[in-house]
CSV table of C-alpha atoms and ligand atoms in Angstrom, one decimal:
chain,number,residue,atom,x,y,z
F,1,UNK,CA,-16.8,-2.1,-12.4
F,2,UNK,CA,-15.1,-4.8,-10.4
F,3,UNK,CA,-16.2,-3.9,-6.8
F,4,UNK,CA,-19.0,-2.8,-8.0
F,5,UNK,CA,-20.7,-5.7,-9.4
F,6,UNK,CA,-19.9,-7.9,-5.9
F,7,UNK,CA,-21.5,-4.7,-3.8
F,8,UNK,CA,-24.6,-5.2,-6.2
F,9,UNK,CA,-24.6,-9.4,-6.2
F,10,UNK,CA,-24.3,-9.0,-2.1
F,11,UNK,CA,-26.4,-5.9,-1.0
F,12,UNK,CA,-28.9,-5.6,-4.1
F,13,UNK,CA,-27.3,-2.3,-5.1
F,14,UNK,CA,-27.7,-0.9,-8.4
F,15,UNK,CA,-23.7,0.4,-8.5
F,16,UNK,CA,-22.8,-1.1,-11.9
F,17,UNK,CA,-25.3,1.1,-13.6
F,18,UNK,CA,-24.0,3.7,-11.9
F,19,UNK,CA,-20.5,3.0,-12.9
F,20,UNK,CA,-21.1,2.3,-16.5
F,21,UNK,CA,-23.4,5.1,-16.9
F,22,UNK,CA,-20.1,7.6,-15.5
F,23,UNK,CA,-18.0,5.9,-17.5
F,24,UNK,CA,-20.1,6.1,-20.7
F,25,UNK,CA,-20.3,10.1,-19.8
F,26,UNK,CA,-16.8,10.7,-19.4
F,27,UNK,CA,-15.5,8.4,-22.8
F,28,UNK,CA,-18.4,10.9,-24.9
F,29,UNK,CA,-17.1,14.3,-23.5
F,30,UNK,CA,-13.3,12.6,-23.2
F,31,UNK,CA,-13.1,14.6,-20.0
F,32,UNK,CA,-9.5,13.9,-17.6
F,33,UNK,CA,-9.8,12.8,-14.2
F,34,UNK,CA,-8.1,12.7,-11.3
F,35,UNK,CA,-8.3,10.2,-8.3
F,36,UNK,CA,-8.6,11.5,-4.7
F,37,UNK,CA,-7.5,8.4,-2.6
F,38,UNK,CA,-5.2,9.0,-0.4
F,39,UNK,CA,-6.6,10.5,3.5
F,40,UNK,CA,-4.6,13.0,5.3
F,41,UNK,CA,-5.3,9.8,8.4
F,42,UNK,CA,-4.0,11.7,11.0
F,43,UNK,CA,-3.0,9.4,13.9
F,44,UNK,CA,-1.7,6.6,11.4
F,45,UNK,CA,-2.0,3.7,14.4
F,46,UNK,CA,-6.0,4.4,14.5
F,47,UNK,CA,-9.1,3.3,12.3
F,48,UNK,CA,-10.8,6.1,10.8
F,49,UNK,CA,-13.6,6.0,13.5
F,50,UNK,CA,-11.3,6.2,15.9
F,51,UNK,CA,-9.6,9.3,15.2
F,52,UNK,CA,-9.9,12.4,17.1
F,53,UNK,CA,-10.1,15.2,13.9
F,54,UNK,CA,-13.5,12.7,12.7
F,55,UNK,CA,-12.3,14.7,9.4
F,56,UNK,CA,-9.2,12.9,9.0
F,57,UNK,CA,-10.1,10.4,6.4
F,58,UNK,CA,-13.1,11.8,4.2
F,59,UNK,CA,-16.7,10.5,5.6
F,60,UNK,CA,-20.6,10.8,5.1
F,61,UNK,CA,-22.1,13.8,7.1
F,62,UNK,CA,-25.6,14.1,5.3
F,63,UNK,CA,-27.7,11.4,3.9
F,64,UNK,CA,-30.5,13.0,2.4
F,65,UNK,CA,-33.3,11.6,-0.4
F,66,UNK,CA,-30.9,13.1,-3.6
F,67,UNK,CA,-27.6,12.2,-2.5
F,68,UNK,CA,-25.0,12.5,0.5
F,69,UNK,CA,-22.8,15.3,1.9
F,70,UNK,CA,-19.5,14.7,2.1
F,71,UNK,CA,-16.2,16.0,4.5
F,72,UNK,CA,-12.6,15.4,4.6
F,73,UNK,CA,-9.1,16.3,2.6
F,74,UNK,CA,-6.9,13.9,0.6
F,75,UNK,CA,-4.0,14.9,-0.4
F,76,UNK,CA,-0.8,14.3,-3.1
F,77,UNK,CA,-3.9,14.4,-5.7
F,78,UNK,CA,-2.1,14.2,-9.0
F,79,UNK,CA,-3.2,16.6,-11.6
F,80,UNK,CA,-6.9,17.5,-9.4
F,81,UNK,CA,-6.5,20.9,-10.0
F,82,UNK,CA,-6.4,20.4,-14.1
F,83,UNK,CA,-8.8,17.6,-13.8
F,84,UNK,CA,-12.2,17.7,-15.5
F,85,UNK,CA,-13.6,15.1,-12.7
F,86,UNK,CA,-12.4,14.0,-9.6
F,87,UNK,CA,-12.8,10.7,-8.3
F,88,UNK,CA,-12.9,9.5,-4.3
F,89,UNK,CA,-12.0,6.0,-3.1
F,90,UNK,CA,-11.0,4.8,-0.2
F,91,UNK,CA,-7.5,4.6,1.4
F,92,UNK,CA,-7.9,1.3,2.9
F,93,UNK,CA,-9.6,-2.0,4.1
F,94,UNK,CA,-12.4,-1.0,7.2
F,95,UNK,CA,-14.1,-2.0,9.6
F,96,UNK,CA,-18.3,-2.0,10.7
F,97,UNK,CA,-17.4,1.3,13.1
F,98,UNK,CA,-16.0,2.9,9.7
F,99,UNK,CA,-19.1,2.7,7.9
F,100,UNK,CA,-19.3,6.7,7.1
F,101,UNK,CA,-16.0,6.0,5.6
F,102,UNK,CA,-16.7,3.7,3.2
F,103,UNK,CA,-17.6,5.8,0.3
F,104,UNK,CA,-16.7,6.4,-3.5
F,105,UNK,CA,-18.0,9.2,-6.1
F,106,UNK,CA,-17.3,11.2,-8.6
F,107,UNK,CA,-17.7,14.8,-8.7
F,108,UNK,CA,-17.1,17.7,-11.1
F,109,UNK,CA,-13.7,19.5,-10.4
F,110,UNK,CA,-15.4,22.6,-9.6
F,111,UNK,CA,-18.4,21.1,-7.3
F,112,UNK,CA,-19.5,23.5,-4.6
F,113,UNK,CA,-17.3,23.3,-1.8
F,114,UNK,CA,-14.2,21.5,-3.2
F,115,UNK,CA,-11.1,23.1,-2.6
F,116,UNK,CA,-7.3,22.9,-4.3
F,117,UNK,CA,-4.6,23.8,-2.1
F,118,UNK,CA,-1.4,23.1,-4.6
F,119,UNK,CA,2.1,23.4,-4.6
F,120,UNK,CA,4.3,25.4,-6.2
F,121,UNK,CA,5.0,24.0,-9.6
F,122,UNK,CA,9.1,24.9,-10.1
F,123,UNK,CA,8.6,23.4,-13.9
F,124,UNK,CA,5.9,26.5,-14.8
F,125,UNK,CA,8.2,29.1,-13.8
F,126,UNK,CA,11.2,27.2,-14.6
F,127,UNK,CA,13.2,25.3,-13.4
F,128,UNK,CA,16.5,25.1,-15.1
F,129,UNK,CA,17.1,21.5,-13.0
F,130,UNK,CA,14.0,19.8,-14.5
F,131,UNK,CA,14.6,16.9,-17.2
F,132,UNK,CA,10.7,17.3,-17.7
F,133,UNK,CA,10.2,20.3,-19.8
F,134,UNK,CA,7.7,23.1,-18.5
F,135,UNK,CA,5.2,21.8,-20.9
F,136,UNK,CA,4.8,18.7,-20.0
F,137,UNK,CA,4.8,18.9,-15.6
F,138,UNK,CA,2.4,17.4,-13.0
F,139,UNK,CA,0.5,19.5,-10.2
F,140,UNK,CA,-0.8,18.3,-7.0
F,141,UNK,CA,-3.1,19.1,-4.1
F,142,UNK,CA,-4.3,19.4,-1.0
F,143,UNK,CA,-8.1,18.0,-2.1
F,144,UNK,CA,-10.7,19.7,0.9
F,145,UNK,CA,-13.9,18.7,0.5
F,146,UNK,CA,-15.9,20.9,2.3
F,147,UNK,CA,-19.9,19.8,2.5
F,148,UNK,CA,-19.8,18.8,-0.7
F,149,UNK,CA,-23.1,17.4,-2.4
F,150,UNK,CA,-22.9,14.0,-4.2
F,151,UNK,CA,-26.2,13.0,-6.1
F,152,UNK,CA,-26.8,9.3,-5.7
F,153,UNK,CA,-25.8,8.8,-9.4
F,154,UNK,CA,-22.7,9.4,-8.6
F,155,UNK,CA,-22.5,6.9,-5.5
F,156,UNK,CA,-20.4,4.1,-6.1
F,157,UNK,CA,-19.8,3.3,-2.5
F,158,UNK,CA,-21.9,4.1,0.8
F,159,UNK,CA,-21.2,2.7,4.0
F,160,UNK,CA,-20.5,-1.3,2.4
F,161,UNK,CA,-17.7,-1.3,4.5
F,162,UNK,CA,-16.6,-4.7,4.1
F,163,UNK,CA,-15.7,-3.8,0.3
F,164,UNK,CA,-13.8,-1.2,1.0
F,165,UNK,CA,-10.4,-2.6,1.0
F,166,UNK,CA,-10.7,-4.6,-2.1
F,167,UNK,CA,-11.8,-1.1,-4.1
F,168,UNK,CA,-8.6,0.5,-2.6
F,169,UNK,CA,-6.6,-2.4,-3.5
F,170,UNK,CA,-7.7,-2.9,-6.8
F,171,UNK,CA,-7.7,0.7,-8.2
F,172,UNK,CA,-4.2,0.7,-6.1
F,173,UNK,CA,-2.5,-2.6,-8.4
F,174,UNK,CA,-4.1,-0.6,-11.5
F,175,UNK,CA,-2.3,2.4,-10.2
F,176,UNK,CA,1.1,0.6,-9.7
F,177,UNK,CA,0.7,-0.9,-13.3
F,178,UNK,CA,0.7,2.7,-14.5
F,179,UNK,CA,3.7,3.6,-12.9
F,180,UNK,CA,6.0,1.1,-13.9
F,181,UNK,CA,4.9,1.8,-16.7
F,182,UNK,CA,5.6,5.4,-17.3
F,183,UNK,CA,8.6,4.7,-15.3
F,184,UNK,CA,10.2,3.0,-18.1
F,185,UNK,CA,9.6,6.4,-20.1
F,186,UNK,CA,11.1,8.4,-17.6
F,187,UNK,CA,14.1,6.6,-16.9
F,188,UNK,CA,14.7,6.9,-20.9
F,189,UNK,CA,14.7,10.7,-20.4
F,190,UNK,CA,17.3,10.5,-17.8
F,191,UNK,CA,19.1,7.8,-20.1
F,192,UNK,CA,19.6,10.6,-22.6
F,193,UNK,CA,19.8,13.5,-20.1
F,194,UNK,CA,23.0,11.5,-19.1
F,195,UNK,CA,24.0,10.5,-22.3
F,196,UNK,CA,24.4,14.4,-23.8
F,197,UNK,CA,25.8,15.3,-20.7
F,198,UNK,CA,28.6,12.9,-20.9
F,199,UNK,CA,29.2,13.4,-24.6
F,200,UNK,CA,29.4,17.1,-24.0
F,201,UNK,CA,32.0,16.5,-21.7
F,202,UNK,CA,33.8,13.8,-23.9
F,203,UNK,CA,33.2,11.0,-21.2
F,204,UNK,CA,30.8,8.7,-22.5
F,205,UNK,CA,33.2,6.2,-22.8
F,206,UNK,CA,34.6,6.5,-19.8
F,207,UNK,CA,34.5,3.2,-18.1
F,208,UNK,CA,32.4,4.3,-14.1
F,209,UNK,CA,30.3,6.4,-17.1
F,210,UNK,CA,29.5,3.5,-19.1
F,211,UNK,CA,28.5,1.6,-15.6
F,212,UNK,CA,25.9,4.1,-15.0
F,213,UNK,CA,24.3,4.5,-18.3
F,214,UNK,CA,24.2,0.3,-17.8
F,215,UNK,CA,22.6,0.9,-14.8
F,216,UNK,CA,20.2,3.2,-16.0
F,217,UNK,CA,19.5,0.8,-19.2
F,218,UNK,CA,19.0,-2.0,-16.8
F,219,UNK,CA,16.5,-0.4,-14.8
F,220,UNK,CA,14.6,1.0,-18.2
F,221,UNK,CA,14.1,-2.1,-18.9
F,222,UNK,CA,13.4,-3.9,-16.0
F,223,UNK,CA,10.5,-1.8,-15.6
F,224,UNK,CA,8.8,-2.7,-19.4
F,225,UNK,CA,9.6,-6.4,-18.5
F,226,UNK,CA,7.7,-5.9,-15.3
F,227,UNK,CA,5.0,-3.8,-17.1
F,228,UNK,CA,4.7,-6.7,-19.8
F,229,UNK,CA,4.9,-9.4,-17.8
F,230,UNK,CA,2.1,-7.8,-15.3
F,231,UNK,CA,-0.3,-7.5,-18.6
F,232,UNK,CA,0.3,-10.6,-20.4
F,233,UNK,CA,-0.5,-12.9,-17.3
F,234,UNK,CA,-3.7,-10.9,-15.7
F,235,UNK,CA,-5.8,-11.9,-13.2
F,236,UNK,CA,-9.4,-12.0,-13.9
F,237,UNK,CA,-12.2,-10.8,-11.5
F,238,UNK,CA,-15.5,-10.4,-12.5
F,239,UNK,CA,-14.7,-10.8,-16.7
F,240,UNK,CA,-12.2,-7.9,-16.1
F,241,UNK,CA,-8.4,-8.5,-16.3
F,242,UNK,CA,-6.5,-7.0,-13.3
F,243,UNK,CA,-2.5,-6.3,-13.9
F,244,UNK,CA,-0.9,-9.5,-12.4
F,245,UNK,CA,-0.6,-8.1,-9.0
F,246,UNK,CA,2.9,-10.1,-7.8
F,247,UNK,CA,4.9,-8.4,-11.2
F,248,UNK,CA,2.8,-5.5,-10.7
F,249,UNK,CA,4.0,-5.3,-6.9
F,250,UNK,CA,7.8,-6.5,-7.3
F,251,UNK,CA,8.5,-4.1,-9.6
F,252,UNK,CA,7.4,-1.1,-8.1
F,253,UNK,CA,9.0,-1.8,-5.1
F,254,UNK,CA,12.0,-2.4,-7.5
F,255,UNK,CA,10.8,1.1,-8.7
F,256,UNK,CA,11.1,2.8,-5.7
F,257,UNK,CA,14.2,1.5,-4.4
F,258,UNK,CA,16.4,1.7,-7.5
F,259,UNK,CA,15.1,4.9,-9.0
F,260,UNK,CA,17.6,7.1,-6.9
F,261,UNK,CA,20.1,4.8,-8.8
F,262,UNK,CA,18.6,6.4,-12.4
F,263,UNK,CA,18.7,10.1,-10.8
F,264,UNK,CA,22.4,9.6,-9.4
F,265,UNK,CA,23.4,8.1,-12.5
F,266,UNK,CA,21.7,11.3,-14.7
M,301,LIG,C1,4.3,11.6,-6.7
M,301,LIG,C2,3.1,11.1,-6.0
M,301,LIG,C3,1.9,11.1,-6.6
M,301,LIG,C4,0.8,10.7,-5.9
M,301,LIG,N1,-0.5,10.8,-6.5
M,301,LIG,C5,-1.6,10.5,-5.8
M,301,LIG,C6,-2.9,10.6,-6.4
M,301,LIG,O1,-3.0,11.0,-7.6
M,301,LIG,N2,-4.0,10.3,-5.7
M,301,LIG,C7,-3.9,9.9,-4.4
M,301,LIG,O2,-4.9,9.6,-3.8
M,301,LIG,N3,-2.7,9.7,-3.8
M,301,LIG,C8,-1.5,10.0,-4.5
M,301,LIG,N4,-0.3,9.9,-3.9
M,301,LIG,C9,-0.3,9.5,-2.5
M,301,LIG,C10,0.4,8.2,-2.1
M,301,LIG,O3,-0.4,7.1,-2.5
M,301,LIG,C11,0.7,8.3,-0.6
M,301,LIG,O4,1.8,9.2,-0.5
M,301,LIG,C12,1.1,7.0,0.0
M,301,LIG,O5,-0.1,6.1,0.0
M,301,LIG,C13,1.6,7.1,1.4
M,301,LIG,O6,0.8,7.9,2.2
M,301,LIG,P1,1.5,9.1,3.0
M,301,LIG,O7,2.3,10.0,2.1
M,301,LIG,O8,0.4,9.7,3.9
M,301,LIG,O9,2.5,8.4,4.0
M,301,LIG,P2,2.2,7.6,5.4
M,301,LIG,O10,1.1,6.7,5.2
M,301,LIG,O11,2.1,8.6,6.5
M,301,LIG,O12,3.6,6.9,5.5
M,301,LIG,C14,4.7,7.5,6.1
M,301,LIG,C15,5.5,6.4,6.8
M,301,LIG,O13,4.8,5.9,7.9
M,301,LIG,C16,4.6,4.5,7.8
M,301,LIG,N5,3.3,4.1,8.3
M,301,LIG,C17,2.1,4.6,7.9
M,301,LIG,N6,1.1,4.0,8.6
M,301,LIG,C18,1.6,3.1,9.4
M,301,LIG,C19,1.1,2.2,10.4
M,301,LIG,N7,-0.2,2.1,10.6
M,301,LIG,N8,2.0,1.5,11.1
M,301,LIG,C20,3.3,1.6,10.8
M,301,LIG,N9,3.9,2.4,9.9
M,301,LIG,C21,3.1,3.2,9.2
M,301,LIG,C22,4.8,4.2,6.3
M,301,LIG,O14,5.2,2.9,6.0
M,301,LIG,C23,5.8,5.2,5.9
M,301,LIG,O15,7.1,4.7,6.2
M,301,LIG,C24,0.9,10.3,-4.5
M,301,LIG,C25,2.1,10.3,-3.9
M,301,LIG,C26,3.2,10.7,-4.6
M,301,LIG,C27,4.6,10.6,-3.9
């Protein structure tokens, strides 16, 4: 909604319609989507355009008067396979010779031509390691879009490659917030995973066993103060409040780097 109403105020584009008339769609048939956003990039020190494999990041190959035809694979898309809809942003900021690149959509999980390579998912068969039961597990895939058809309705970007970045970095702060978020649920799982396992063992009040449930608390919460912090002081763009993108940032990188500590500690 944000990128798309500056790609209408500078091009003349009618992409907030489009947008709100998706998003109306998926709210009345509550359907679950997944976003495909990340390329498979190939040679990571060249543009899009400049890539040998022109496949590498996913591009335009037909324009034609009902919509475009698109080509390419993302990959690590969480939950695609079980998704209703599948959404396609762009992995990063472009330039005017990556114009077939800049492109957004949506498209029905099973769309002619789109393809799910996934991994094996250990918590469906079992996996005795797992803290996540096998009810409640993530997939992901290998996304190949293979000529698929996108009918302009569903066009949310083509070929405004100066907006490009900012799509991929807004959905991308959005899609931080979320994770420090859940992160603070997680590392409560872990919390008690490690909290059984020592009582079992009679060492939860063992002092290096206190230290690491500490540690693990600390993190827990250091994640919801991040997550809180990063919604009560938004920025807005456009009338629409974006997670404060410097809390948002910190503590995933915080995230990342301590959440070995939570496993270790587990
Ligand atoms: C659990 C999980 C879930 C995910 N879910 C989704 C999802 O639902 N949808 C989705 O679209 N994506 C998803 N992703 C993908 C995620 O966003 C990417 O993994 C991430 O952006 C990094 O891309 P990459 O794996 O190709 O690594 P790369 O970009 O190849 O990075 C590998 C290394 O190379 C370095 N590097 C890369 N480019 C350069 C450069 N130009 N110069 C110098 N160094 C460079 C990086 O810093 C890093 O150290 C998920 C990933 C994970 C792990």
């Amino acid at each position: 909604m944000i990128i798309a109403r500056k790609v209408d105020r500078k091009y003349g584009t009618n992409y907030y319609d489009r947008v709100m008339k998706y998003y109306e769609y998926v709210v009345k048939n509550d359907l679950a989507i997944a976003v495909a956003q990340t390329d498979v990039k190939g040679n990571r020190a060249k543009r899009p355009h400049e890539q040998e494999d022109k496949d590498m990041y996913l591009r335009v190959v037909e324009v034609r008067d009902d919509g475009i035809v698109v080509n390419g694979a993302k990959i690590h898309t969480t939950q695609g396979p079980v998704a209703n809809e599948i959404i396609v942003l762009p992995y990063r900021a472009m330039v005017e010779g990556d114009r077939d690149y800049a492109v957004a959509f949506a498209v029905p999980a099973n769309a002619k031509g789109l393809k799910f390579i996934v991994r094996p998912v250990l918590e469906y068969d079992g996996n005795p390691n797992a803290v996540n039961s096998a009810s409640r597990f993530e997939v992901e895939s290998l996304t190949i879009f293979d000529h698929v058809f996108v009918p302009w309705d569903r066009v949310f970007l083509f070929r405004e490659w100066d907006l490009a970045g900012q799509l991929a970095w807004t959905f991308a702060t959005y899609h931080r917030f979320t994770a420090i978020s859940y992160r603070a649920a997680t590392a409560n799982l872990y919390l008690g995973a490690a909290l059984y396992a020592a009582r079992a063992n009679g060492i939860e009040n063992a002092p290096h066993v206190r230290d690491w449930l500490v540690q693990m608390i600390m993190y827990k919460e250091i994640m919801r103060m991040g997550a809180m912090a990063a919604a009560l002081e938004p920025w807005i763009d456009e009338g629409i409040a974006i997670p404060n993108p410097v809390y948002t940032n910190v503590s995933k990188l915080y995230a990342n780097a301590h959440f070995i500590d939570v496993v270790h500690g587990s």
